[in-house]
Short mmCIF file of C-alpha atoms in Angstrom, two decimals:
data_model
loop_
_atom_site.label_atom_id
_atom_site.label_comp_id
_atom_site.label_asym_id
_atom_site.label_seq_id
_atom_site.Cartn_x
_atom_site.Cartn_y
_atom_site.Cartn_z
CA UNK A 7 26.08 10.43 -3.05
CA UNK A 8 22.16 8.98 -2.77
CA UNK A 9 22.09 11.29 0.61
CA UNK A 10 23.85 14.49 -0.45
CA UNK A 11 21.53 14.14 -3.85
CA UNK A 12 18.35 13.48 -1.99
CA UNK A 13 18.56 17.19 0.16
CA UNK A 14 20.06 18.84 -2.88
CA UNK A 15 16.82 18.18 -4.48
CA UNK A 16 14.53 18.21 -1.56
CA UNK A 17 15.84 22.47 -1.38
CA UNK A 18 15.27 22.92 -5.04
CA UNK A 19 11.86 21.60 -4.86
CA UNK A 20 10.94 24.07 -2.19
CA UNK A 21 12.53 26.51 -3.90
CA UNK A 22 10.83 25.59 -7.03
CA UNK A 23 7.55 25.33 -5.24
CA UNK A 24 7.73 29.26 -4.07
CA UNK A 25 8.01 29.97 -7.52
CA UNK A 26 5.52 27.61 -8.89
CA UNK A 27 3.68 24.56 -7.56
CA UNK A 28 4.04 23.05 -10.82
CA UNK A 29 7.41 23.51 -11.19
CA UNK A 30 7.84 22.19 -7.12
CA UNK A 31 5.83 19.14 -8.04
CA UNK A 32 8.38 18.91 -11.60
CA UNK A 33 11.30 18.98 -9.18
CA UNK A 34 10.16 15.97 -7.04
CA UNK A 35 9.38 14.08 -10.36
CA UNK A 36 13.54 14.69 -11.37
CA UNK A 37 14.25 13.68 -7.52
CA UNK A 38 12.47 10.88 -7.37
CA UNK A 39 13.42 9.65 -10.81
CA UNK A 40 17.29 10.38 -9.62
CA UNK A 41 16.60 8.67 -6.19
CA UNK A 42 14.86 5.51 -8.17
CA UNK A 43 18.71 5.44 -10.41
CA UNK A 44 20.62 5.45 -7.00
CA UNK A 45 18.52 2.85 -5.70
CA UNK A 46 19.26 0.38 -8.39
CA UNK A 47 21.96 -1.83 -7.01
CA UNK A 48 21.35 -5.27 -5.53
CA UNK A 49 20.85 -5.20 -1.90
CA UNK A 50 19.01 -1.78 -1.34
CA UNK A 51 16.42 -0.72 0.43
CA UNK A 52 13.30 -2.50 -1.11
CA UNK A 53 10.90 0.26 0.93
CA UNK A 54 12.37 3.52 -0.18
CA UNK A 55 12.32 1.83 -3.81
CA UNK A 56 8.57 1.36 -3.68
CA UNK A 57 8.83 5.01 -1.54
CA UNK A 58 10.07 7.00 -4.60
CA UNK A 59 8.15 5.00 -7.24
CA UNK A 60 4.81 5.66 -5.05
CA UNK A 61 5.75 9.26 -5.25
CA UNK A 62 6.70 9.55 -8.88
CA UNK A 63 2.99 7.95 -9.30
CA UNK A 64 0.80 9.92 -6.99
CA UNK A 65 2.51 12.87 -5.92
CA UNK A 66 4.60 14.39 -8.99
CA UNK A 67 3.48 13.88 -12.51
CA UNK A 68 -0.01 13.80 -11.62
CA UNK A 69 -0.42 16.84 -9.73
CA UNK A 70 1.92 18.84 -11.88
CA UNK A 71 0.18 18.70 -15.06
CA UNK A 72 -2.90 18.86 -13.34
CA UNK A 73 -2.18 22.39 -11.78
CA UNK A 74 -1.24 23.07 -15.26
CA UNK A 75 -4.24 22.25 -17.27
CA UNK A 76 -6.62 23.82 -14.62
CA UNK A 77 -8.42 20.34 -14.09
CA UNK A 78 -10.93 19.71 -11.27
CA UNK A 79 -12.48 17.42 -9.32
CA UNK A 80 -15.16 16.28 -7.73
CA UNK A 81 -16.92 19.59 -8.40
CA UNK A 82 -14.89 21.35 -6.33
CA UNK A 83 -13.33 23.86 -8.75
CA UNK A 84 -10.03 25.25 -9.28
CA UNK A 85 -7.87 25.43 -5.98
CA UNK A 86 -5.77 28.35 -5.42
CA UNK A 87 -1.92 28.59 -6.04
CA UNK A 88 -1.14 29.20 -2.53
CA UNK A 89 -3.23 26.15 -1.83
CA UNK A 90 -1.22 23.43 -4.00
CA UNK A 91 1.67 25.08 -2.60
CA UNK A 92 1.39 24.57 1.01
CA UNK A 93 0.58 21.16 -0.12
CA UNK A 94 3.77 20.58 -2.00
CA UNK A 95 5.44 21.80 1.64
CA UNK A 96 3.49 18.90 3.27
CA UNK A 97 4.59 16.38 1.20
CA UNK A 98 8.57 17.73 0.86
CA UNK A 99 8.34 17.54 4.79
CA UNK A 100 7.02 13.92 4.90
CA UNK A 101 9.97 13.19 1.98
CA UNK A 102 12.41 14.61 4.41
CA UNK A 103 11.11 12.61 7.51
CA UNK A 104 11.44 9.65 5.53
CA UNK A 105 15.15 10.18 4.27
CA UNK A 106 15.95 11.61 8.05
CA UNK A 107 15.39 8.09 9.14
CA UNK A 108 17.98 6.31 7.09
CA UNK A 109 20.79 8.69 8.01
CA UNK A 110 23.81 7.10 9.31
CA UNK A 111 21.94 4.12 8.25
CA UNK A 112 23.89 2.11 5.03
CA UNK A 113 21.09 0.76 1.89
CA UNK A 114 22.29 -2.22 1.63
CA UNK A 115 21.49 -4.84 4.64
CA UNK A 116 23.91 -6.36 6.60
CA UNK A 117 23.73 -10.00 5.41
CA UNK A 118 24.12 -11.07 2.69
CA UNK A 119 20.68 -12.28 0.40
CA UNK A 120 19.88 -15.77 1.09
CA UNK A 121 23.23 -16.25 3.41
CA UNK A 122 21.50 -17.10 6.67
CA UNK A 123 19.83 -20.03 4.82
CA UNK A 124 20.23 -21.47 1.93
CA UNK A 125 17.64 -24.37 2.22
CA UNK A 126 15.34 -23.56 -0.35
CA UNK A 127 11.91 -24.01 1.59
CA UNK A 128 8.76 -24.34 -0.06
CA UNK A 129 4.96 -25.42 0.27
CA UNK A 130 5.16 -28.86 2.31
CA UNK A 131 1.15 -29.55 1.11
CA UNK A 132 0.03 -27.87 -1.79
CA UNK A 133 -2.90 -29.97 -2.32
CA UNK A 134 -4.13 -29.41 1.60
CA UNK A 135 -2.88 -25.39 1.04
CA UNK A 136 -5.24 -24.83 -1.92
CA UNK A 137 -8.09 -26.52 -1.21
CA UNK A 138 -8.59 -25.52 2.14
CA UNK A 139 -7.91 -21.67 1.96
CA UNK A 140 -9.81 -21.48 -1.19
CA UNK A 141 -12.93 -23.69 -0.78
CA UNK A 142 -13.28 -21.97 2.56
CA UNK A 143 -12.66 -18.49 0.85
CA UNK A 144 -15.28 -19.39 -1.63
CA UNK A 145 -17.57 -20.70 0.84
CA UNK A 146 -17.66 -17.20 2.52
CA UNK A 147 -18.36 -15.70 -0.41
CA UNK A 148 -21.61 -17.24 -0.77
CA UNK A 149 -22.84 -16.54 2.33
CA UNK A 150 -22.77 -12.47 1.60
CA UNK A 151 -22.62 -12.63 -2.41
CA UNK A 152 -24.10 -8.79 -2.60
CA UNK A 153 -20.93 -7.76 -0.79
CA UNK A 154 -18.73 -8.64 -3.87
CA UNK A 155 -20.44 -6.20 -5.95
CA UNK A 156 -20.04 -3.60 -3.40
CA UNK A 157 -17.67 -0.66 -3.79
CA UNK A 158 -16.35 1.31 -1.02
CA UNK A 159 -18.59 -0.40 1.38
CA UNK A 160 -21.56 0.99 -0.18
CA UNK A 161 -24.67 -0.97 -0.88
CA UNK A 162 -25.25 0.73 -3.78
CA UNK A 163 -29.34 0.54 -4.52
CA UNK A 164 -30.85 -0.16 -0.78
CA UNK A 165 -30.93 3.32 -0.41
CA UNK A 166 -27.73 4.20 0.25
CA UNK A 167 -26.91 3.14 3.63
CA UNK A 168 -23.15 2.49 4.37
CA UNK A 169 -22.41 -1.56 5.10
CA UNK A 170 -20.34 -2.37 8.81
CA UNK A 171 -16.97 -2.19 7.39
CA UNK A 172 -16.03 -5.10 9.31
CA UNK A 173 -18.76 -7.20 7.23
CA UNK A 174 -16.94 -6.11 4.03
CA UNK A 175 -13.68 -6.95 5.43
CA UNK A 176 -14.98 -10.61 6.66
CA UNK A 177 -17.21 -11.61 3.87
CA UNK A 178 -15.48 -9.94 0.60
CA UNK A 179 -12.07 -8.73 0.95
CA UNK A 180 -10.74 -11.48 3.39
CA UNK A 181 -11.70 -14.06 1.08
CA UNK A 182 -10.46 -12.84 -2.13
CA UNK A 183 -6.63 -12.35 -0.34
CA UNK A 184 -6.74 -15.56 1.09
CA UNK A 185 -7.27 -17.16 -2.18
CA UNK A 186 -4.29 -14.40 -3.66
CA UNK A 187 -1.86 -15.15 -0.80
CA UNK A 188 -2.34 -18.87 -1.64
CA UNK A 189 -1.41 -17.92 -5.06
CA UNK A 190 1.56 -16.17 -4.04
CA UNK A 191 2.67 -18.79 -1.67
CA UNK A 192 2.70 -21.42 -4.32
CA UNK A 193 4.78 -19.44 -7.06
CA UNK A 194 7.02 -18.57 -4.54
CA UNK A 195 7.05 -22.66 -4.34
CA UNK A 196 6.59 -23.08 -7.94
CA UNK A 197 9.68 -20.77 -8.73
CA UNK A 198 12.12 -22.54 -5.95
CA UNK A 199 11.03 -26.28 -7.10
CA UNK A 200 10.91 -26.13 -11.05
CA UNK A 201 8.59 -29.49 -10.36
CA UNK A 202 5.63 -29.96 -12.68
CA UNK A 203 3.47 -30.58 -9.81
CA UNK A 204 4.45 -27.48 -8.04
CA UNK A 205 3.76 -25.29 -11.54
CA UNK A 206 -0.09 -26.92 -11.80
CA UNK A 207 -0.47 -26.37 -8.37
CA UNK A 208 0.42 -22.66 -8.94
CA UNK A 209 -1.66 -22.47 -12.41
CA UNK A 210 -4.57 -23.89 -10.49
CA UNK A 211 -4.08 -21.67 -7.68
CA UNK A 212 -4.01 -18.42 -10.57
CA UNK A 213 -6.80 -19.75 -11.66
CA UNK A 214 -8.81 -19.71 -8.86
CA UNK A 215 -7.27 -16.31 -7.71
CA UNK A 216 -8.98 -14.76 -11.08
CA UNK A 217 -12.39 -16.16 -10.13
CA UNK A 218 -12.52 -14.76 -6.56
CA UNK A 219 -11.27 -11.30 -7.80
CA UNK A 220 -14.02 -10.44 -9.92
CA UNK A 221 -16.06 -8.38 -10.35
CA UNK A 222 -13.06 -6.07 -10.10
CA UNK A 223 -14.79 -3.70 -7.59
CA UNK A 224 -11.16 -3.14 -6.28
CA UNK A 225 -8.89 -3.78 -8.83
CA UNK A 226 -5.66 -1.78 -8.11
CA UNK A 227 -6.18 -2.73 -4.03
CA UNK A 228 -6.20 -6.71 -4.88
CA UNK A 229 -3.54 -5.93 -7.63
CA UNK A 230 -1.27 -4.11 -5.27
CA UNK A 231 -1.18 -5.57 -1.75
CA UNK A 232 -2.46 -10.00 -3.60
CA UNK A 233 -0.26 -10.18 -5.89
CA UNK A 234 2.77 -7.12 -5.16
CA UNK A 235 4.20 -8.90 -2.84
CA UNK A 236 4.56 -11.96 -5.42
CA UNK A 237 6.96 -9.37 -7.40
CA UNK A 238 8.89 -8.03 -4.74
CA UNK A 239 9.52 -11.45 -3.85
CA UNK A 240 10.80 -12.05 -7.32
CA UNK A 241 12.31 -8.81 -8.33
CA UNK A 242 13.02 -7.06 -4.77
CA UNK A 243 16.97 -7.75 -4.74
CA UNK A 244 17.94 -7.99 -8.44
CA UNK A 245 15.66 -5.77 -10.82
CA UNK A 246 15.16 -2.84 -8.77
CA UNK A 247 14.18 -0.99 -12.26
CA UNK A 248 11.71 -3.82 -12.89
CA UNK A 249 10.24 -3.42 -9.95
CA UNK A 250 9.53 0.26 -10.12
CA UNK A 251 8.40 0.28 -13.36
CA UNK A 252 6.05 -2.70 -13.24
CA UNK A 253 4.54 -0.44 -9.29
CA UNK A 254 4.41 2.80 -11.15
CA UNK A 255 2.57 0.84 -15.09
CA UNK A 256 -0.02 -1.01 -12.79
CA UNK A 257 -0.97 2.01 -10.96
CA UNK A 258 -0.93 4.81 -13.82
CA UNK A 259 -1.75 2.56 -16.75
CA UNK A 260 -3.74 -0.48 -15.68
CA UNK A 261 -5.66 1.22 -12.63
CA UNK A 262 -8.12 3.43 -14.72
CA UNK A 263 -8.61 0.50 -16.97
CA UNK A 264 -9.23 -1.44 -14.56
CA UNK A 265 -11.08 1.16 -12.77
CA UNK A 266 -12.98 1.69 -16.12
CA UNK A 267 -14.38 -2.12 -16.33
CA UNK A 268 -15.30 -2.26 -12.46
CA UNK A 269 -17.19 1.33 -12.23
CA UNK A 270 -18.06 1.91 -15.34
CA UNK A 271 -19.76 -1.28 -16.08
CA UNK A 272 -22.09 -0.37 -12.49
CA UNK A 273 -22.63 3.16 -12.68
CA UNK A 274 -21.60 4.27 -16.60
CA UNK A 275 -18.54 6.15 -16.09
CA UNK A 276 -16.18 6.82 -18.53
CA UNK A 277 -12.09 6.55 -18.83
CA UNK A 278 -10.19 9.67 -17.91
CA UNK A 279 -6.49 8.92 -18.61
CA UNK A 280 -3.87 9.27 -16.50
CA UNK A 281 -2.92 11.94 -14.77
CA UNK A 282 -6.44 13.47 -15.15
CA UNK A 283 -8.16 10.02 -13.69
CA UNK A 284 -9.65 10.29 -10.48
CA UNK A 285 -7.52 7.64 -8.99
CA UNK A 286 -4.93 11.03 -8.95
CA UNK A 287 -6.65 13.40 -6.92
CA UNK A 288 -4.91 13.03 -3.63
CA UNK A 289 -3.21 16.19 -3.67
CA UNK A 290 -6.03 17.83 -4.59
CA UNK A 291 -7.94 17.28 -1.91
CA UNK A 292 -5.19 17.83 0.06
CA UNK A 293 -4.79 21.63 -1.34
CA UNK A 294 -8.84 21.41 -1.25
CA UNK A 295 -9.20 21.11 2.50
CA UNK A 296 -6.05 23.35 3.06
CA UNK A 297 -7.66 26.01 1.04
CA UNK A 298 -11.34 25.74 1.47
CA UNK A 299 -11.90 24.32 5.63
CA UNK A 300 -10.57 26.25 8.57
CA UNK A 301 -7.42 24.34 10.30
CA UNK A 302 -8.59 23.60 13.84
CA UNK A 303 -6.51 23.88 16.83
CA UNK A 304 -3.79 20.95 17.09
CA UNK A 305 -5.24 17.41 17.72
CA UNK A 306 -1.81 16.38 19.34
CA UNK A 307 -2.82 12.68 17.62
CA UNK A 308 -6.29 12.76 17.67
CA UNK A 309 -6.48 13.35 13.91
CA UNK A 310 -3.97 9.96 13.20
CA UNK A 311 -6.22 7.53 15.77
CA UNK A 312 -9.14 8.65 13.88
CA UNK A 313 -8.16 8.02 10.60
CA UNK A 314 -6.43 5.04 11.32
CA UNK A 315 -9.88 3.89 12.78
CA UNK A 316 -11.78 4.32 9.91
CA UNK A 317 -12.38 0.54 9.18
CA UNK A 318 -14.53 0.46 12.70
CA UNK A 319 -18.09 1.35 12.40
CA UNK A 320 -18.97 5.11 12.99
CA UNK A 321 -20.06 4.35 16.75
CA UNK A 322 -16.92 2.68 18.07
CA UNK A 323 -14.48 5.16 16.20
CA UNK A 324 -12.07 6.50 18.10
CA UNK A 325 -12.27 10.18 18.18
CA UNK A 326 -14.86 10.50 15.34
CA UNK A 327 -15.25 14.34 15.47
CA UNK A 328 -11.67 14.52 14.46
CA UNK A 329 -12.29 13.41 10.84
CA UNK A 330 -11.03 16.39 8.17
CA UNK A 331 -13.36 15.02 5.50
CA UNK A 332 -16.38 15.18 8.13
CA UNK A 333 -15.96 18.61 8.30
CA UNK A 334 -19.08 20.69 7.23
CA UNK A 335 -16.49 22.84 4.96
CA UNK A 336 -15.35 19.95 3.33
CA UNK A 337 -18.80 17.96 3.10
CA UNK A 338 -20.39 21.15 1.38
CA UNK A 339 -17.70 21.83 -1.08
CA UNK A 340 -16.80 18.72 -2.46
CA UNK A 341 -20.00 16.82 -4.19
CA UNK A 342 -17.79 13.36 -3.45
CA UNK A 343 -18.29 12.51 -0.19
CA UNK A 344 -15.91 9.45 0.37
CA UNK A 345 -12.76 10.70 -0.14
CA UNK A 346 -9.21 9.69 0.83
CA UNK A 347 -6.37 12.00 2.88
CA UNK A 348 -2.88 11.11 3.01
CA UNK A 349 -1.68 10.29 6.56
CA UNK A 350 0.62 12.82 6.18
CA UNK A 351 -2.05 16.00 6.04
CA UNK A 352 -3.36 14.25 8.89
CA UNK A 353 -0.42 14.60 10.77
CA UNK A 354 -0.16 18.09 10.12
CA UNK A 355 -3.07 18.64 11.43
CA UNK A 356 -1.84 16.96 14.75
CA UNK A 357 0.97 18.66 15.20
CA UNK A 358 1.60 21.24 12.52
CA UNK A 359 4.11 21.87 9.97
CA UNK A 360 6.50 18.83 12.19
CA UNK A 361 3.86 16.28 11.68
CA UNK A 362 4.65 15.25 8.12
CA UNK A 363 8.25 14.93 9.21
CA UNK A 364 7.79 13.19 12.45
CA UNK A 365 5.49 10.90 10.42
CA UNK A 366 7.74 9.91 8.06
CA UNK A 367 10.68 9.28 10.21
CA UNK A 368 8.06 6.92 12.25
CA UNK A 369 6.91 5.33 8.89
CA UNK A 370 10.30 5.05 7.60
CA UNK A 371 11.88 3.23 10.83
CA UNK A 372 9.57 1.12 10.80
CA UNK A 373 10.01 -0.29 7.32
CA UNK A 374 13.96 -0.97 8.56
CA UNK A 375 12.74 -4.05 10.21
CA UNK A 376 11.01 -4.83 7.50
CA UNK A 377 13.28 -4.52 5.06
CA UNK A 378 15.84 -6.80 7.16
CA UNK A 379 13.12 -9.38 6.54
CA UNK A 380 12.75 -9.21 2.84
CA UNK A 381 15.48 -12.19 1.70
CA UNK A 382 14.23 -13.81 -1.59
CA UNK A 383 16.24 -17.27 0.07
CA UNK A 384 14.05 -16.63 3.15
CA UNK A 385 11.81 -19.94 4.45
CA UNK A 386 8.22 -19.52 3.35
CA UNK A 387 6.40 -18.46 6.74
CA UNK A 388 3.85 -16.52 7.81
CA UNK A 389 6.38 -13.78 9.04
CA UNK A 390 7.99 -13.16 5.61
CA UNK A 391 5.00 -12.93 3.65
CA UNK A 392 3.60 -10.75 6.10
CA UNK A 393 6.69 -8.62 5.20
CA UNK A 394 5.94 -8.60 1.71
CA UNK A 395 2.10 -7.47 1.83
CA UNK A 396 3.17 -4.76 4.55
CA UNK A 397 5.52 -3.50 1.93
CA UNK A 398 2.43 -3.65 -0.41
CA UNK A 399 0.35 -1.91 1.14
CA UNK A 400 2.39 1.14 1.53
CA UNK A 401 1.40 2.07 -2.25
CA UNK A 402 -2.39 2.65 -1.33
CA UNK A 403 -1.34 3.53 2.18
CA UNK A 404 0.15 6.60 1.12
CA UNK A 405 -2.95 7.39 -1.19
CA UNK A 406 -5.07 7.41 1.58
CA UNK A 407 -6.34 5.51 4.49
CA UNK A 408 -10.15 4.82 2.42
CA UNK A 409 -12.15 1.91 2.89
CA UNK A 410 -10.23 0.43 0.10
CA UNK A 411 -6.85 0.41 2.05
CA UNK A 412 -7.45 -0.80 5.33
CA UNK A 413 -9.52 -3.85 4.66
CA UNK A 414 -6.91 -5.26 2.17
CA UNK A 415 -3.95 -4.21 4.35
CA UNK A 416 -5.99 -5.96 7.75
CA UNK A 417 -7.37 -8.93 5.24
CA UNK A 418 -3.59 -9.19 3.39
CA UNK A 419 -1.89 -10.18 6.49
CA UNK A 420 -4.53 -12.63 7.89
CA UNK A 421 -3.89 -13.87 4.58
CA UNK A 422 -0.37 -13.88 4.74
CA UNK A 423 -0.10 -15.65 8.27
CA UNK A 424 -2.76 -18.44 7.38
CA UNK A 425 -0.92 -19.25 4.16
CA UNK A 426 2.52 -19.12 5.72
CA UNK A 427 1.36 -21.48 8.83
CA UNK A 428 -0.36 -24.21 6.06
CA UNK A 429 2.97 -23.81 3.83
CA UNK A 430 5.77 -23.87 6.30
CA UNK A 431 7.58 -27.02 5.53
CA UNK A 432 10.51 -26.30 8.70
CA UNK A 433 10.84 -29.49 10.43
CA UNK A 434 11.98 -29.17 13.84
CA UNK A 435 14.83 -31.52 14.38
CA UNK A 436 13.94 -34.75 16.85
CA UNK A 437 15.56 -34.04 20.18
CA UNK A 438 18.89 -36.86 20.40
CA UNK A 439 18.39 -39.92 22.85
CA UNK A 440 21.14 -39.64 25.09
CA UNK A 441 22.70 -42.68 26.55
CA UNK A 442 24.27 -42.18 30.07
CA UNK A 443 26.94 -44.86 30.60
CA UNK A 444 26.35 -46.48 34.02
CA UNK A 445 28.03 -45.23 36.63
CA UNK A 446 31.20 -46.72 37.49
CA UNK A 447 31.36 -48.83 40.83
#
């Protein structure tokens, strides 16, 4: 029924999308909404939940009554039908790639939640857990404070010069996910154990996890890929609706509020509501670069290495000529300069209109193994919470491999294994002495 639904809708939408990009991008709203229903039961696939509700957010609503009101960004002006609709295609081929994947493939996993183990594992040191990972966290934080008050890896007044993003990873956004992954380790405790203890430990950890987030420079990255994978934990088998919801409110609703206290309180902007905020604009630049920069021969991967780079400095890039928003076209038609691509224009321009497919098929097989990991019964460890911030940081993975993404997604599962490795409490069982009997004469 979820299949036969899914490329029911996927050939209305291109239908749809001939007709009118708006009512294309109106049609994936209805099919992702539909999917998001299907998806409810216990036991699906926690990825293509956070898949459709990651759609309905960036890649439906937003763009469709954007088209329709004639808004632009960026100073860039009004892009062309045609444009948004070879978008649309883009993104209906990455959809398809996706749901390709799964076919033949059941939803629900083949064990059973919390079946393999029912030992309900927690944080074997809280104390030692906290206090190291934070105080060390904090510690870093001194040693580059200007770096917290840095967005996009811009230094902001020393005349503009870009920072090494690997300094910004190391001395800001590594730091502030430790001390988030700690929190998320010990609720996942707290939650399990019902102790008093364990519930300070978790309030002080919350605490602390509020101090080392602010200024909120990058408020919807720390919200989505620190403390995400708390809720997927929590709500990932049972209240699949909850889950959505809560993904799609944080991004729409609190992200330009958010977005309002960190930039505006540095540089004066003001709130633009969604879906005209800028936090929206990702098909936009897609139809943007479609409509306005020549398509170069195919990169035949080129184009993916490059973007997927991006968090190197400029000089040990691989392949830095193949960067679309480098491009001259691009540079002199769009006043913002630092911009974000979804992978999957970026695979079209790899290897054409098959790139957003094969891309999402890739994308999408690779989330099977991680959904197999994602057991709410599951021992604490490095491994599973490394599951959790990789499904994370699919939301702003799909928005665009910026600055903003990689760090978090690189610094998320450090995080993850260093707070899994302190809070693994498995005890490996003593080897038995064996007594041989002596031999017999």
């Amino acid at each position: 029924m979820r299949i036969l639904s899914f490329w029911s809708g996927i050939v209305c939408a291109m239908l749809c999308g001939m007709v009118d990009p708006v009512w294309g991008y109106a049609a994936v709203c209805a099919l992702s909404l539909i999917q998001l229903s299907l998806l409810g039961s216990s036991g699906s696939s926690v990825f293509l939940l956070i898949h459709y509700a990651t759609i309905l957010t960036y890649f439906s609503i937003a763009p469709a009554m954007q088209i329709s009101h004639d808004v632009e960004f960026w100073e860039a002006g009004v892009m062309s039908t045609a444009a948004h609709t070879q978008a649309l295609m883009l993104l209906l081929l990455y959809m398809a790639g996706v749901e390709a994947a799964r076919l033949g493939v059941p939803d629900v996993p083949a064990h059973l939640p919390g079946g393999h183990d029912r030992r309900l594992v927690g944080v074997a040191h809280p104390l030692l857990l906290l206090l190291s990972c934070s105080l060390a966290a904090f510690a870093t934080l001194f040693i580059k404070p200007e770096l917290n008050f840095v967005a996009r890896g811009l230094t902001g007044t020393s005349g503009g010069e870009e920072n090494v993003p690997i300094d910004f990873i190391f001395y800001s956004t590594l730091p502030k996910l430790v001390v988030l992954m700690c929190f998320v380790a010990l609720a996942i405790h707290a939650v399990r154990r019902r102790t008093l203890w364990s519930w300070c430990a978790a309030g002080l950890a919350f605490g602390l996890a509020l101090a080392a987030a602010n200024p909120v420079n990058t408020a919807r990255q720390v919200l989505l890929i620190g403390l995400l994978p708390l809720l997927i934990h929590a709500l990932g088998r049972s209240r699949r609706w909850l889950l959505g919801s809560v993904i799609f409110g944080s991004i729409a609703g609190l992200g330009p509020v958010l977005n309002l206290i960190s930039r505006g309180s540095f540089w004066g902007e003001e709130l633009t509501t969604f879906p005209f905020s800028q936090d929206f604009d990702a098909m936009f630049v897609v139809a943007g670069i479609l409509e306005r920069a020549p398509i170069p021969d195919l990169g035949w991967g080129r184009y993916l290495l490059s973007a997927f780079s991006f968090f190197l400095p400029r000089d040990l890039k691989m392949f830095p000529d193949f960067d679309p928003l480098g491009w001259s076209a691009i540079l002199g038609n769009f006043s913002q300069s630092n911009l974000s691509l979804p992978p999957f224009t970026t695979a079209y321009f790899d290897f054409g209109l098959a790139g957003p497919a094969l891309f999402g098929y890739a994308i999408s097989a690779g989330f099977r193994v991680v959904d197999r990991a994602i057991d709410p019964n599951r021992p604490l460890s490095g491994a599973y919470l490394s599951a959790l911030v990789l499904l994370a940081a699919y939301v702003p993975f799909m928005r665009g491999p910026i600055l903003g993404w990689g760090p978090f997604a690189v610094s998320g599962l450090i995080a993850a294994v260093i707070a899994g490795a302190l809070s693994s409490r498995a005890r490996r069982p003593l080897p038995r002495a064996v007594r041989h009997g002596l031999p017999s004469a």
